[in-house]
Tab-separated table of C-alpha atoms in Angstrom:
chain	number	residue	atom	x	y	z
A	1	MET	CA	0.000	0.000	0.000
A	2	ALA	CA	1.402	3.401	-0.992
A	3	SER	CA	2.379	5.734	1.801
A	4	ALA	CA	0.649	9.076	2.309
A	5	GLY	CA	3.855	10.833	1.212
A	6	ALA	CA	3.957	8.847	-2.024
A	7	VAL	CA	0.331	9.700	-2.775
A	8	ILE	CA	1.016	13.396	-2.177
A	9	THR	CA	4.072	13.200	-4.457
A	10	VAL	CA	2.032	11.545	-7.235
A	11	LEU	CA	-0.714	14.135	-6.900
A	12	LEU	CA	1.821	16.950	-6.939
A	13	CYS	CA	3.426	15.557	-10.097
A	14	ALA	CA	-0.016	15.332	-11.718
A	15	VAL	CA	-0.748	18.929	-10.820
A	16	ILE	CA	2.643	20.081	-12.144
A	17	THR	CA	2.212	18.051	-15.351
A	18	ASP	CA	-1.256	19.482	-15.932
A	19	SER	CA	0.078	22.969	-15.307
A	20	VAL	CA	2.928	22.488	-17.771
A	21	LEU	CA	0.572	21.186	-20.447
A	22	SER	CA	-1.909	23.980	-19.944
A	23	ASN	CA	0.863	26.588	-20.078
A	24	LYS	CA	2.339	25.261	-23.299
A	25	ALA	CA	2.796	27.990	-25.909
A	26	ARG	CA	-0.177	28.296	-28.227
A	27	ASN	CA	-0.008	30.295	-31.430
A	28	VAL	CA	-2.133	30.899	-34.535
A	29	LEU	CA	-1.176	31.336	-38.190
A	30	ILE	CA	-3.865	32.287	-40.696
A	31	LEU	CA	-2.988	32.043	-44.397
A	32	LEU	CA	-5.603	33.938	-46.393
A	33	ALA	CA	-5.902	33.806	-50.183
A	34	ASP	CA	-7.372	36.767	-52.052
A	35	ASP	CA	-10.272	35.586	-54.239
A	36	GLY	CA	-8.919	32.039	-54.060
A	37	GLY	CA	-11.132	29.087	-54.848
A	38	PHE	CA	-10.873	25.349	-55.269
A	39	GLU	CA	-7.959	25.318	-57.700
A	40	LEU	CA	-6.269	22.880	-55.344
A	41	GLY	CA	-5.332	19.258	-55.606
A	42	ALA	CA	-6.941	18.692	-52.220
A	43	TYR	CA	-10.272	19.748	-53.735
A	44	LEU	CA	-9.845	17.446	-56.735
A	45	ASN	CA	-8.407	19.892	-59.241
A	46	LYS	CA	-6.074	17.668	-61.218
A	47	ILE	CA	-4.366	20.412	-63.225
A	48	CYS	CA	-3.464	23.313	-60.928
A	49	GLN	CA	-0.287	22.441	-59.034
A	50	THR	CA	-0.586	23.154	-55.282
A	51	PRO	CA	1.582	20.494	-53.602
A	52	ASN	CA	2.242	22.552	-50.463
A	53	ILE	CA	-1.374	23.270	-49.578
A	54	ASP	CA	-2.135	19.644	-50.401
A	55	ALA	CA	0.596	18.613	-47.937
A	56	LEU	CA	-0.988	20.859	-45.324
A	57	VAL	CA	-4.234	18.924	-45.785
A	58	ARG	CA	-2.444	15.676	-44.951
A	59	ARG	CA	-1.485	17.177	-41.595
A	60	GLY	CA	-4.997	18.262	-40.653
A	61	VAL	CA	-8.633	18.572	-41.660
A	62	VAL	CA	-9.994	19.808	-44.974
A	63	PHE	CA	-13.522	21.224	-44.789
A	64	ASN	CA	-15.933	20.531	-47.633
A	65	ASN	CA	-18.722	22.793	-46.380
A	66	ALA	CA	-17.032	26.035	-45.361
A	67	PHE	CA	-18.625	29.338	-46.370
A	68	THR	CA	-17.840	33.014	-46.153
A	69	SER	CA	-20.618	35.253	-44.815
A	70	VAL	CA	-20.104	37.900	-47.515
A	71	SER	CA	-18.628	37.633	-50.989
A	72	SER	CA	-16.537	40.794	-51.062
A	73	CYS	CA	-12.961	41.538	-50.000
A	74	SER	CA	-13.115	44.121	-47.187
A	75	PRO	CA	-16.460	42.953	-45.753
A	76	SER	CA	-15.294	39.333	-45.642
A	77	ARG	CA	-12.040	40.257	-43.901
A	78	ALA	CA	-13.870	42.392	-41.363
A	79	ALA	CA	-16.309	39.541	-40.719
A	80	LEU	CA	-13.480	37.038	-40.253
A	81	LEU	CA	-11.644	39.337	-37.828
A	82	THR	CA	-14.722	40.212	-35.748
A	83	GLY	CA	-17.042	37.214	-35.946
A	84	THR	CA	-19.861	39.541	-37.055
A	85	PRO	CA	-21.598	39.909	-40.444
A	86	SER	CA	-20.881	42.977	-42.551
A	87	HIS	CA	-24.227	44.648	-41.866
A	88	GLN	CA	-23.470	44.394	-38.158
A	89	ASN	CA	-19.838	45.519	-38.054
A	90	GLY	CA	-20.405	48.341	-40.557
A	91	MET	CA	-17.994	47.247	-43.297
A	92	TYR	CA	-20.669	47.391	-45.997
A	93	GLY	CA	-18.232	47.433	-48.917
A	94	LEU	CA	-14.628	47.971	-49.964
A	95	HIS	CA	-12.448	49.946	-47.586
A	96	HIS	CA	-10.005	51.615	-49.959
A	97	GLY	CA	-10.247	54.658	-52.178
A	98	VAL	CA	-13.523	56.298	-53.098
A	99	HIS	CA	-15.484	53.390	-51.598
A	100	HIS	CA	-14.339	54.421	-48.087
A	101	PHE	CA	-16.243	51.871	-46.023
A	102	ASN	CA	-15.185	51.351	-42.388
A	103	SER	CA	-16.354	49.290	-39.462
A	104	PHE	CA	-18.065	50.961	-36.527
A	105	ASP	CA	-15.729	52.454	-33.953
A	106	ASN	CA	-17.107	50.281	-31.129
A	107	ILE	CA	-16.511	46.937	-32.838
A	108	THR	CA	-14.023	44.586	-31.162
A	109	SER	CA	-11.638	42.784	-33.486
A	110	LEU	CA	-9.402	39.754	-32.972
A	111	PRO	CA	-6.083	41.655	-32.990
A	112	ASN	CA	-7.322	44.115	-30.361
A	113	LYS	CA	-8.831	41.394	-28.193
A	114	LEU	CA	-5.699	39.250	-28.428
A	115	ARG	CA	-3.325	42.116	-27.702
A	116	ASP	CA	-5.336	42.953	-24.577
A	117	ASN	CA	-4.638	39.387	-23.473
A	118	GLY	CA	-0.880	39.501	-24.010
A	119	ILE	CA	-0.784	37.915	-27.500
A	120	TYR	CA	1.697	39.400	-29.993
A	121	THR	CA	-0.245	40.135	-33.200
A	122	GLY	CA	0.967	40.607	-36.747
A	123	ILE	CA	-0.335	41.111	-40.262
A	124	ILE	CA	1.637	40.692	-43.481
A	125	GLY	CA	0.068	41.483	-46.839
A	126	LYS	CA	-3.401	42.701	-47.651
A	127	LYS	CA	-5.248	44.357	-44.775
A	128	HIS	CA	-8.059	46.215	-46.562
A	129	VAL	CA	-10.065	46.988	-43.411
A	130	GLY	CA	-10.432	49.996	-41.124
A	131	PRO	CA	-10.505	52.126	-39.118
A	132	ALA	CA	-6.966	51.596	-37.882
A	133	ASP	CA	-7.891	51.683	-34.196
A	134	VAL	CA	-10.434	48.894	-34.645
A	135	TYR	CA	-8.004	46.634	-36.520
A	136	ARG	CA	-4.633	47.386	-34.944
A	137	PHE	CA	-1.869	44.788	-35.063
A	138	ASP	CA	1.443	45.056	-33.181
A	139	PHE	CA	3.365	44.255	-36.374
A	140	GLU	CA	1.930	45.640	-39.621
A	141	GLN	CA	3.461	45.265	-43.080
A	142	THR	CA	0.542	45.869	-45.439
A	143	GLU	CA	-0.558	47.928	-48.443
A	144	GLN	CA	-0.779	50.865	-46.057
A	145	ASN	CA	3.011	51.087	-45.717
A	146	ASN	CA	4.209	49.022	-48.724
A	147	ASP	CA	3.355	48.325	-52.332
A	148	ILE	CA	0.560	45.735	-52.232
A	149	ASN	CA	2.276	43.451	-54.734
A	150	GLN	CA	5.484	43.442	-52.683
A	151	VAL	CA	3.752	42.389	-49.457
A	152	GLY	CA	1.045	40.309	-51.145
A	153	ARG	CA	2.622	38.607	-54.176
A	154	ASN	CA	6.377	38.766	-53.640
A	155	ILE	CA	6.682	35.529	-51.711
A	156	THR	CA	10.371	36.111	-50.961
A	157	HIS	CA	9.546	39.403	-49.270
A	158	ILE	CA	6.626	37.756	-47.435
A	159	LYS	CA	8.999	35.053	-46.197
A	160	LEU	CA	11.451	37.620	-44.820
A	161	LEU	CA	8.687	39.597	-43.103
A	162	ALA	CA	7.383	36.380	-41.498
A	163	ARG	CA	10.908	35.665	-40.280
A	164	GLU	CA	11.104	39.156	-38.754
A	165	PHE	CA	7.753	38.797	-37.021
A	166	LEU	CA	8.541	35.358	-35.586
A	167	ALA	CA	11.929	36.503	-34.331
A	168	GLU	CA	10.291	39.382	-32.484
A	169	ALA	CA	7.651	37.071	-30.986
A	170	ASN	CA	10.417	34.789	-29.745
A	171	LYS	CA	12.377	37.747	-28.417
A	172	GLN	CA	9.361	38.916	-26.433
A	173	ASN	CA	8.615	35.315	-25.405
A	174	LYS	CA	4.957	35.771	-26.280
A	175	SER	CA	2.307	33.654	-27.917
A	176	PHE	CA	1.470	35.088	-31.313
A	177	PHE	CA	-1.278	35.543	-33.873
A	178	LEU	CA	0.044	35.987	-37.424
A	179	TYR	CA	-2.324	36.779	-40.288
A	180	VAL	CA	-0.778	36.539	-43.773
A	181	GLY	CA	-3.012	38.127	-46.403
A	182	PHE	CA	-1.711	36.993	-49.793
A	183	HIS	CA	-2.770	39.180	-52.729
A	184	ASP	CA	-2.752	36.153	-55.025
A	185	PRO	CA	-4.746	35.086	-56.925
A	186	HIS	CA	-6.576	38.454	-57.151
A	187	ARG	CA	-6.958	39.952	-60.616
A	188	CYS	CA	-4.704	42.827	-61.629
A	189	GLY	CA	-5.816	43.546	-65.192
A	190	HIS	CA	-7.480	46.724	-63.964
A	191	SER	CA	-4.335	48.145	-62.341
A	192	HIS	CA	-1.398	46.386	-64.038
A	193	PRO	CA	-2.493	44.862	-67.356
A	194	GLU	CA	1.163	44.614	-68.409
A	195	TRP	CA	1.587	41.706	-65.960
A	196	GLY	CA	-1.417	39.749	-67.221
A	197	PRO	CA	-5.020	39.430	-65.999
A	198	PHE	CA	-3.909	37.809	-62.712
A	199	CYS	CA	-0.446	39.385	-62.368
A	200	GLU	CA	0.828	35.974	-63.386
A	201	ARG	CA	3.976	37.557	-64.877
A	202	PHE	CA	4.779	39.747	-61.858
A	203	GLY	CA	8.176	38.636	-60.522
A	204	SER	CA	8.616	36.054	-63.274
A	205	GLY	CA	11.948	37.415	-64.443
A	206	GLU	CA	10.545	38.685	-67.727
A	207	ARG	CA	11.583	42.173	-68.846
A	208	GLY	CA	9.746	44.780	-66.792
A	209	ALA	CA	8.211	42.199	-64.450
A	210	GLY	CA	10.949	41.954	-61.826
A	211	LEU	CA	12.108	38.762	-60.180
A	212	ILE	CA	10.884	36.871	-57.125
A	213	PRO	CA	13.888	34.682	-56.199
A	214	ASP	CA	11.883	31.973	-54.419
A	215	TRP	CA	9.274	31.573	-57.144
A	216	ALA	CA	9.490	28.891	-59.793
A	217	PRO	CA	6.569	29.802	-62.115
A	218	TRP	CA	4.163	27.140	-63.334
A	219	TYR	CA	2.496	27.864	-66.677
A	220	TYR	CA	-0.600	26.062	-67.882
A	221	ARG	CA	-2.129	25.148	-71.222
A	222	TRP	CA	-5.486	26.826	-71.716
A	223	ASP	CA	-6.943	23.710	-73.323
A	224	GLU	CA	-6.184	21.572	-70.245
A	225	VAL	CA	-7.652	23.638	-67.380
A	226	GLN	CA	-10.731	22.531	-65.443
A	227	VAL	CA	-13.536	24.980	-66.180
A	228	PRO	CA	-15.833	25.598	-63.177
A	229	TYR	CA	-19.516	25.008	-63.848
A	230	HIS	CA	-20.319	28.714	-63.523
A	231	VAL	CA	-17.820	29.862	-66.196
A	232	GLN	CA	-18.418	29.562	-69.940
A	233	ASP	CA	-16.318	26.964	-71.725
A	234	THR	CA	-14.542	29.110	-74.319
A	235	GLU	CA	-10.925	29.718	-75.231
A	236	ALA	CA	-11.004	33.227	-73.737
A	237	ALA	CA	-12.272	31.971	-70.389
A	238	ARG	CA	-9.890	29.044	-70.399
A	239	ARG	CA	-6.912	31.334	-70.980
A	240	ASP	CA	-8.136	33.472	-68.083
A	241	ILE	CA	-8.287	30.394	-65.844
A	242	ALA	CA	-4.791	29.318	-66.947
A	243	ALA	CA	-3.463	32.701	-65.774
A	244	GLN	CA	-5.325	32.277	-62.480
A	245	TYR	CA	-3.662	28.872	-62.014
A	246	THR	CA	-0.199	30.431	-62.319
A	247	THR	CA	-0.916	32.840	-59.479
A	248	MET	CA	-2.408	30.021	-57.414
A	249	SER	CA	0.852	28.114	-57.798
A	250	ARG	CA	2.776	31.208	-56.637
A	251	LEU	CA	0.480	31.420	-53.617
A	252	ASP	CA	1.096	27.734	-52.915
A	253	GLN	CA	4.858	28.232	-52.958
A	254	GLY	CA	4.404	31.242	-50.654
A	255	VAL	CA	2.492	29.080	-48.199
A	256	ALA	CA	5.424	26.669	-48.112
A	257	LEU	CA	7.884	29.490	-47.405
A	258	VAL	CA	5.864	30.827	-44.487
A	259	LEU	CA	5.454	27.339	-43.025
A	260	LYS	CA	9.217	26.793	-43.260
A	261	GLU	CA	9.762	30.023	-41.338
A	262	LEU	CA	7.308	28.811	-38.705
A	263	GLU	CA	9.244	25.556	-38.343
A	264	ALA	CA	12.616	27.321	-38.263
A	265	ALA	CA	11.354	29.561	-35.461
A	266	GLY	CA	10.469	26.450	-33.446
A	267	HIS	CA	6.696	26.750	-33.638
A	268	GLN	CA	5.469	24.003	-35.966
A	269	ASP	CA	4.303	21.934	-32.996
A	270	ASP	CA	2.486	24.645	-31.049
A	271	THR	CA	0.677	26.609	-33.779
A	272	LEU	CA	-2.859	26.262	-35.057
A	273	VAL	CA	-2.654	26.800	-38.830
A	274	MET	CA	-5.563	27.770	-41.068
A	275	TYR	CA	-5.659	28.219	-44.832
A	276	THR	CA	-8.751	29.768	-46.408
A	277	SER	CA	-9.898	32.549	-48.737
A	278	ASP	CA	-11.953	35.693	-48.344
A	279	ASN	CA	-14.639	35.062	-50.986
A	280	GLY	CA	-15.389	33.299	-54.248
A	281	ILE	CA	-13.246	33.511	-57.372
A	282	PRO	CA	-13.521	36.659	-59.576
A	283	PHE	CA	-15.579	35.032	-62.301
A	284	PRO	CA	-19.316	35.180	-63.106
A	285	SER	CA	-21.472	33.895	-60.201
A	286	GLY	CA	-18.376	33.958	-57.982
A	287	ARG	CA	-17.197	36.993	-56.005
A	288	THR	CA	-20.018	39.479	-55.138
A	289	ASN	CA	-22.637	36.711	-55.481
A	290	LEU	CA	-24.438	34.654	-52.839
A	291	TYR	CA	-24.518	31.569	-55.013
A	292	ASP	CA	-22.268	28.778	-53.742
A	293	ALA	CA	-19.609	29.809	-56.275
A	294	GLY	CA	-19.361	33.097	-54.385
A	295	LEU	CA	-19.797	31.816	-50.834
A	296	ARG	CA	-18.186	28.398	-50.589
A	297	GLU	CA	-14.554	28.526	-49.455
A	298	PRO	CA	-11.565	26.231	-49.143
A	299	LEU	CA	-10.674	25.694	-45.490
A	300	VAL	CA	-7.781	23.636	-44.185
A	301	VAL	CA	-7.032	23.586	-40.458
A	302	VAL	CA	-4.076	21.893	-38.784
A	303	SER	CA	-4.016	21.479	-35.034
A	304	PRO	CA	-0.753	20.534	-33.299
A	305	GLU	CA	-2.641	18.757	-30.524
A	306	PRO	CA	-1.600	15.085	-30.143
A	307	GLY	CA	-5.131	13.739	-30.606
A	308	ALA	CA	-6.043	15.935	-33.570
A	309	ARG	CA	-7.358	14.453	-36.805
A	310	ARG	CA	-4.848	14.028	-39.632
A	311	ASN	CA	-5.502	13.773	-43.352
A	312	GLU	CA	-9.270	13.735	-42.915
A	313	ALA	CA	-12.178	15.580	-44.503
A	314	SER	CA	-15.028	17.164	-42.590
A	315	GLY	CA	-18.550	17.610	-43.873
A	316	ALA	CA	-19.494	19.968	-41.043
A	317	LEU	CA	-21.213	23.175	-42.080
A	318	VAL	CA	-18.992	26.045	-40.909
A	319	SER	CA	-18.737	29.771	-41.565
A	320	LEU	CA	-15.725	32.065	-41.627
A	321	LEU	CA	-17.629	33.919	-38.904
A	322	ASP	CA	-16.529	30.962	-36.769
A	323	VAL	CA	-12.837	31.822	-37.139
A	324	ALA	CA	-12.835	34.534	-34.454
A	325	PRO	CA	-14.421	32.387	-31.704
A	326	THR	CA	-12.166	29.478	-32.749
A	327	VAL	CA	-9.029	31.587	-32.275
A	328	LEU	CA	-10.236	32.872	-28.917
A	329	ASP	CA	-11.070	29.314	-27.884
A	330	TRP	CA	-7.586	28.170	-28.892
A	331	PHE	CA	-6.012	30.801	-26.662
A	332	GLY	CA	-8.461	30.079	-23.852
A	333	ILE	CA	-9.731	33.653	-23.863
A	334	LYS	CA	-13.159	34.132	-22.385
A	335	HIS	CA	-15.359	36.912	-23.612
A	336	GLU	CA	-18.437	37.878	-21.660
A	337	GLN	CA	-20.231	39.458	-24.611
A	338	GLU	CA	-20.410	38.844	-28.320
A	339	MET	CA	-17.861	40.752	-30.413
A	340	SER	CA	-20.607	42.839	-31.908
A	341	ASN	CA	-22.455	46.102	-32.232
A	342	GLU	CA	-24.963	45.753	-29.385
A	343	ILE	CA	-26.503	42.446	-30.322
A	344	THR	CA	-28.192	39.628	-28.490
A	345	SER	CA	-27.853	36.197	-30.013
A	346	HIS	CA	-28.898	32.602	-29.539
A	347	ASP	CA	-26.812	29.471	-29.605
A	348	ASP	CA	-28.290	28.020	-32.796
A	349	ASP	CA	-27.058	30.722	-35.167
A	350	LYS	CA	-24.227	32.595	-33.481
A	351	PRO	CA	-20.600	32.061	-34.502
A	352	LYS	CA	-18.974	29.205	-32.619
A	353	SER	CA	-15.595	27.560	-32.250
A	354	PHE	CA	-14.883	24.674	-34.593
A	355	LEU	CA	-11.982	23.353	-32.489
A	356	PRO	CA	-14.018	20.272	-31.472
A	357	ILE	CA	-14.267	19.275	-35.151
A	358	LEU	CA	-10.484	18.990	-35.288
A	359	SER	CA	-10.735	16.081	-32.840
A	360	LYS	CA	-13.986	14.417	-33.823
A	361	GLU	CA	-16.461	14.734	-36.680
A	362	PRO	CA	-19.837	15.912	-35.365
A	363	ALA	CA	-23.037	14.140	-36.285
A	364	PRO	CA	-24.634	15.868	-39.286
A	365	SER	CA	-27.797	17.840	-38.641
A	366	GLU	CA	-30.353	19.220	-41.057
A	367	HIS	CA	-30.765	22.126	-38.624
A	368	GLU	CA	-27.220	23.401	-39.275
A	369	ALA	CA	-27.139	26.642	-41.221
A	370	VAL	CA	-24.838	29.401	-42.371
A	371	PHE	CA	-25.968	32.945	-43.141
A	372	ALA	CA	-24.802	35.518	-45.657
A	373	SER	CA	-25.191	39.252	-45.985
A	374	GLN	CA	-24.082	41.290	-49.021
A	375	THR	CA	-24.764	44.997	-49.496
A	376	HIS	CA	-21.992	46.626	-51.533
A	377	HIS	CA	-18.734	45.684	-53.182
A	378	GLU	CA	-17.618	48.866	-54.866
A	379	VAL	CA	-19.582	51.890	-53.633
A	380	THR	CA	-21.524	51.972	-56.920
A	381	MET	CA	-22.417	48.285	-56.616
A	382	TYR	CA	-25.438	48.557	-54.354
A	383	TYR	CA	-27.292	45.255	-54.518
A	384	PRO	CA	-28.317	44.124	-51.017
A	385	MET	CA	-28.867	40.379	-50.604
A	386	ARG	CA	-29.365	38.109	-47.625
A	387	ALA	CA	-29.245	34.319	-47.555
A	388	VAL	CA	-29.536	31.265	-45.351
A	389	ARG	CA	-28.107	27.897	-46.367
A	390	THR	CA	-28.661	24.539	-44.729
A	391	ARG	CA	-27.219	21.231	-45.841
A	392	ARG	CA	-30.050	20.826	-48.331
A	393	TYR	CA	-31.613	24.190	-49.104
A	394	LYS	CA	-30.560	27.736	-49.782
A	395	LEU	CA	-32.834	30.766	-49.692
A	396	VAL	CA	-31.579	34.026	-51.226
A	397	HIS	CA	-33.423	37.322	-50.769
A	398	ASN	CA	-32.540	39.882	-53.437
A	399	LEU	CA	-33.801	43.064	-51.819
A	400	HIS	CA	-33.390	45.349	-54.844
A	401	PHE	CA	-34.208	42.771	-57.472
A	402	ALA	CA	-35.706	45.339	-59.869
A	403	MET	CA	-32.188	46.644	-60.558
A	404	PRO	CA	-29.721	44.812	-62.813
A	405	PHE	CA	-27.032	42.966	-60.878
A	406	PRO	CA	-23.901	45.192	-60.884
A	407	ILE	CA	-20.515	44.161	-62.280
A	408	ASP	CA	-17.254	45.142	-60.602
A	409	GLN	CA	-14.404	46.749	-62.536
A	410	ASP	CA	-12.018	43.800	-62.253
A	411	LEU	CA	-14.558	41.363	-63.635
A	412	TYR	CA	-15.808	43.736	-66.321
A	413	LEU	CA	-12.310	44.120	-67.808
A	414	SER	CA	-11.533	40.414	-67.572
A	415	PRO	CA	-11.194	38.279	-70.707
A	416	THR	CA	-13.976	36.064	-69.368
A	417	PHE	CA	-16.626	38.768	-69.005
A	418	GLN	CA	-15.625	40.575	-72.175
A	419	ASP	CA	-16.099	37.264	-73.977
A	420	ILE	CA	-19.626	36.980	-72.544
A	421	LEU	CA	-20.405	40.560	-73.568
A	422	ASN	CA	-19.047	40.193	-77.083
A	423	ARG	CA	-20.792	36.894	-77.728
A	424	THR	CA	-24.078	38.256	-76.402
A	425	ARG	CA	-23.867	41.458	-78.463
A	426	SER	CA	-23.029	39.635	-81.665
A	427	LYS	CA	-25.480	36.808	-80.949
A	428	GLN	CA	-22.740	34.197	-81.107
A	429	PRO	CA	-23.137	30.863	-79.301
A	430	LEU	CA	-22.388	31.182	-75.586
A	431	PRO	CA	-21.593	27.854	-73.877
A	432	TRP	CA	-22.597	29.104	-70.455
A	433	TYR	CA	-25.173	27.880	-67.968
A	434	LYS	CA	-27.043	31.209	-68.048
A	435	THR	CA	-27.739	34.061	-70.385
A	436	LEU	CA	-26.432	37.531	-69.622
A	437	LYS	CA	-29.995	38.758	-69.113
A	438	GLN	CA	-30.662	35.995	-66.571
A	439	TYR	CA	-27.461	36.935	-64.777
A	440	TYR	CA	-28.386	40.610	-64.586
A	441	PHE	CA	-32.047	40.288	-63.632
A	442	ARG	CA	-32.930	38.125	-60.666
A	443	PRO	CA	-36.165	37.444	-58.802
A	444	GLN	CA	-36.789	38.714	-55.292
A	445	TRP	CA	-36.596	35.211	-53.820
A	446	GLU	CA	-34.458	32.287	-54.925
A	447	LEU	CA	-34.880	28.871	-53.330
A	448	TYR	CA	-32.605	25.987	-54.294
A	449	ASP	CA	-32.332	22.365	-53.318
A	450	VAL	CA	-28.524	22.402	-53.288
A	451	ARG	CA	-28.357	18.666	-52.766
A	452	ALA	CA	-30.345	17.831	-55.890
A	453	ASP	CA	-29.363	20.980	-57.798
A	454	PRO	CA	-25.816	21.993	-56.774
A	455	LEU	CA	-25.522	24.344	-59.764
A	456	GLU	CA	-28.487	26.353	-58.408
A	457	LEU	CA	-30.292	26.375	-61.724
A	458	LYS	CA	-33.862	25.581	-60.697
A	459	ASN	CA	-35.534	28.227	-58.561
A	460	LEU	CA	-38.119	26.456	-56.377
A	461	HIS	CA	-39.563	29.616	-54.832
A	462	GLY	CA	-43.343	29.351	-54.558
A	463	LYS	CA	-43.469	25.597	-55.167
A	464	PRO	CA	-46.465	24.328	-53.144
A	465	SER	CA	-44.737	21.170	-51.945
A	466	LEU	CA	-41.943	23.289	-50.443
A	467	ALA	CA	-44.148	25.978	-48.924
A	468	GLN	CA	-43.413	24.880	-45.363
A	469	THR	CA	-39.684	24.588	-46.044
A	470	GLU	CA	-39.545	28.038	-47.591
A	471	ALA	CA	-41.588	29.585	-44.792
A	472	SER	CA	-39.260	28.057	-42.231
A	473	LEU	CA	-36.169	29.373	-44.022
A	474	ARG	CA	-37.689	32.830	-44.388
A	475	ALA	CA	-38.538	32.914	-40.699
A	476	ARG	CA	-35.057	31.772	-39.755
A	477	LEU	CA	-33.411	34.346	-42.012
A	478	ALA	CA	-35.630	37.109	-40.608
A	479	GLN	CA	-34.804	36.006	-37.073
A	480	TRP	CA	-31.060	36.137	-37.821
A	481	GLN	CA	-31.451	39.610	-39.313
A	482	ARG	CA	-33.274	40.801	-36.197
A	483	ARG	CA	-30.706	39.288	-33.857
A	484	THR	CA	-27.825	40.873	-35.744
A	485	ARG	CA	-29.648	44.216	-35.953
A	486	ASP	CA	-29.610	44.240	-39.750
A	487	PRO	CA	-30.612	47.765	-40.903
A	488	TRP	CA	-32.081	46.139	-44.043
A	489	ARG	CA	-34.275	43.684	-42.144
A	490	CYS	CA	-37.519	45.343	-43.274
A	491	ALA	CA	-36.574	45.905	-46.909
A	492	PRO	CA	-37.978	46.049	-49.494
A	493	GLY	CA	-41.598	45.895	-48.313
A	494	ALA	CA	-41.376	48.042	-45.194
A	495	VAL	CA	-39.375	50.711	-43.430
A	496	LEU	CA	-37.649	50.195	-40.084
A	497	GLU	CA	-38.996	52.582	-37.456
A	498	ARG	CA	-38.387	52.192	-33.710
A	499	GLN	CA	-37.406	48.551	-34.204
A	500	GLN	CA	-40.669	47.835	-36.012
A	501	CYS	CA	-41.218	47.100	-39.698
A	502	ARG	CA	-43.804	49.594	-40.940
A	503	ALA	CA	-45.447	48.439	-44.178
A	504	LEU	CA	-44.961	50.486	-47.348
A	505	ASP	CA	-47.888	48.796	-49.143
A	506	ASN	CA	-45.755	48.454	-52.234
A	507	GLY	CA	-46.616	44.822	-52.870
A	508	LEU	CA	-43.190	43.546	-51.824
A	509	ASP	CA	-44.019	41.927	-48.505
């Protein structure tokens, strides 16, 4: 029989061991693509070469049902960094230039929350959110103090900045949160057409393009690319996709460089790593749309925990709104109130940590849902939409459906959209799943069975057999809008007055 002293010693060792484990350094690295999609081997693209992101998948969990809450650059980044939808945090559209959108001054963001809790925070690459006080990082190397291509596409420069950040974190002996906002594979035909529609020649070593020492360019044949279902199958579009692939391969090599810096700094085994994108690809039905091509995102998460899942896929329905609570959960930071603009919420639709999914796949539920809220992209692109998506159904509410759907400058100038325009004008055959008129003019309500109709071609709104389903989705969407204090929650059939929807009697109930 063990003596009392031995028992005390064992208990003391257990306490010390538990303390050591709980005090182990915990860090976060977020790798964010800019308009990146599923041009990845891990998502069954057999042409685009992304061996490094694919290797990351083998170390963790790849999510097949991850969605952004808004299909636009600044709003999606603000939502990811706050855990609140764009209509709630105030980032209604693009932050830069004449668009000038900003979040509300009283919003709490991840970098501010983490810094208050002793975490060293850093951002490298595209920031694209404001105001500065709301989104303040300790270490900032972004488009605000650099050329965006140098901090977003020059993967050698990104590598060196990551090295500098990690060295400082080690010097301060602090846990860290590093957010790397790649500018690839964003289009650049609007700003730098000399480097190709996707800046695929930037840093390639060609005359006038500069050289990125760590980049070995991959070039693709236009007749071999995989054309997404929502893009027309023409030579012009295929060449556009081939250029996109080249920038995706540069992004992939950049991911590898940052991960090597993480390992060299001694943090591969204590850092939660996420790879995702801000919104859908910059092609028709993608970015700025609430169709799945605009909302569905790649998401790869690697946990260093011993019992974490490796090389597995998850079918769980998750939102990028869940990133903020996941990061806080990882650091063990409690927050008494939602990171929001005076909102009350309920457990069934509020953002939540997906850390448990990294250990065990949850049982699927038809009640799971993600929500989306789009208002602007560019300041001239006012087309408010709201949506709710479950595993089987999606309901989209186009609030200003009488207007034609707006087209952003990047897409308008792209070879793909110009091809659609030219073929439509000249009445040439257009091998696309829609007509341009159908794309521009949309009904007020769109209801899709995304399980039976993943291309979202058959609008089931008003179908008698789905009346109960549609009513339930409409009620759930309205409830989410009320809980998140959506200023558009009464549109277009009523006006919001003293928290009540007052009917306009315009026939748009």
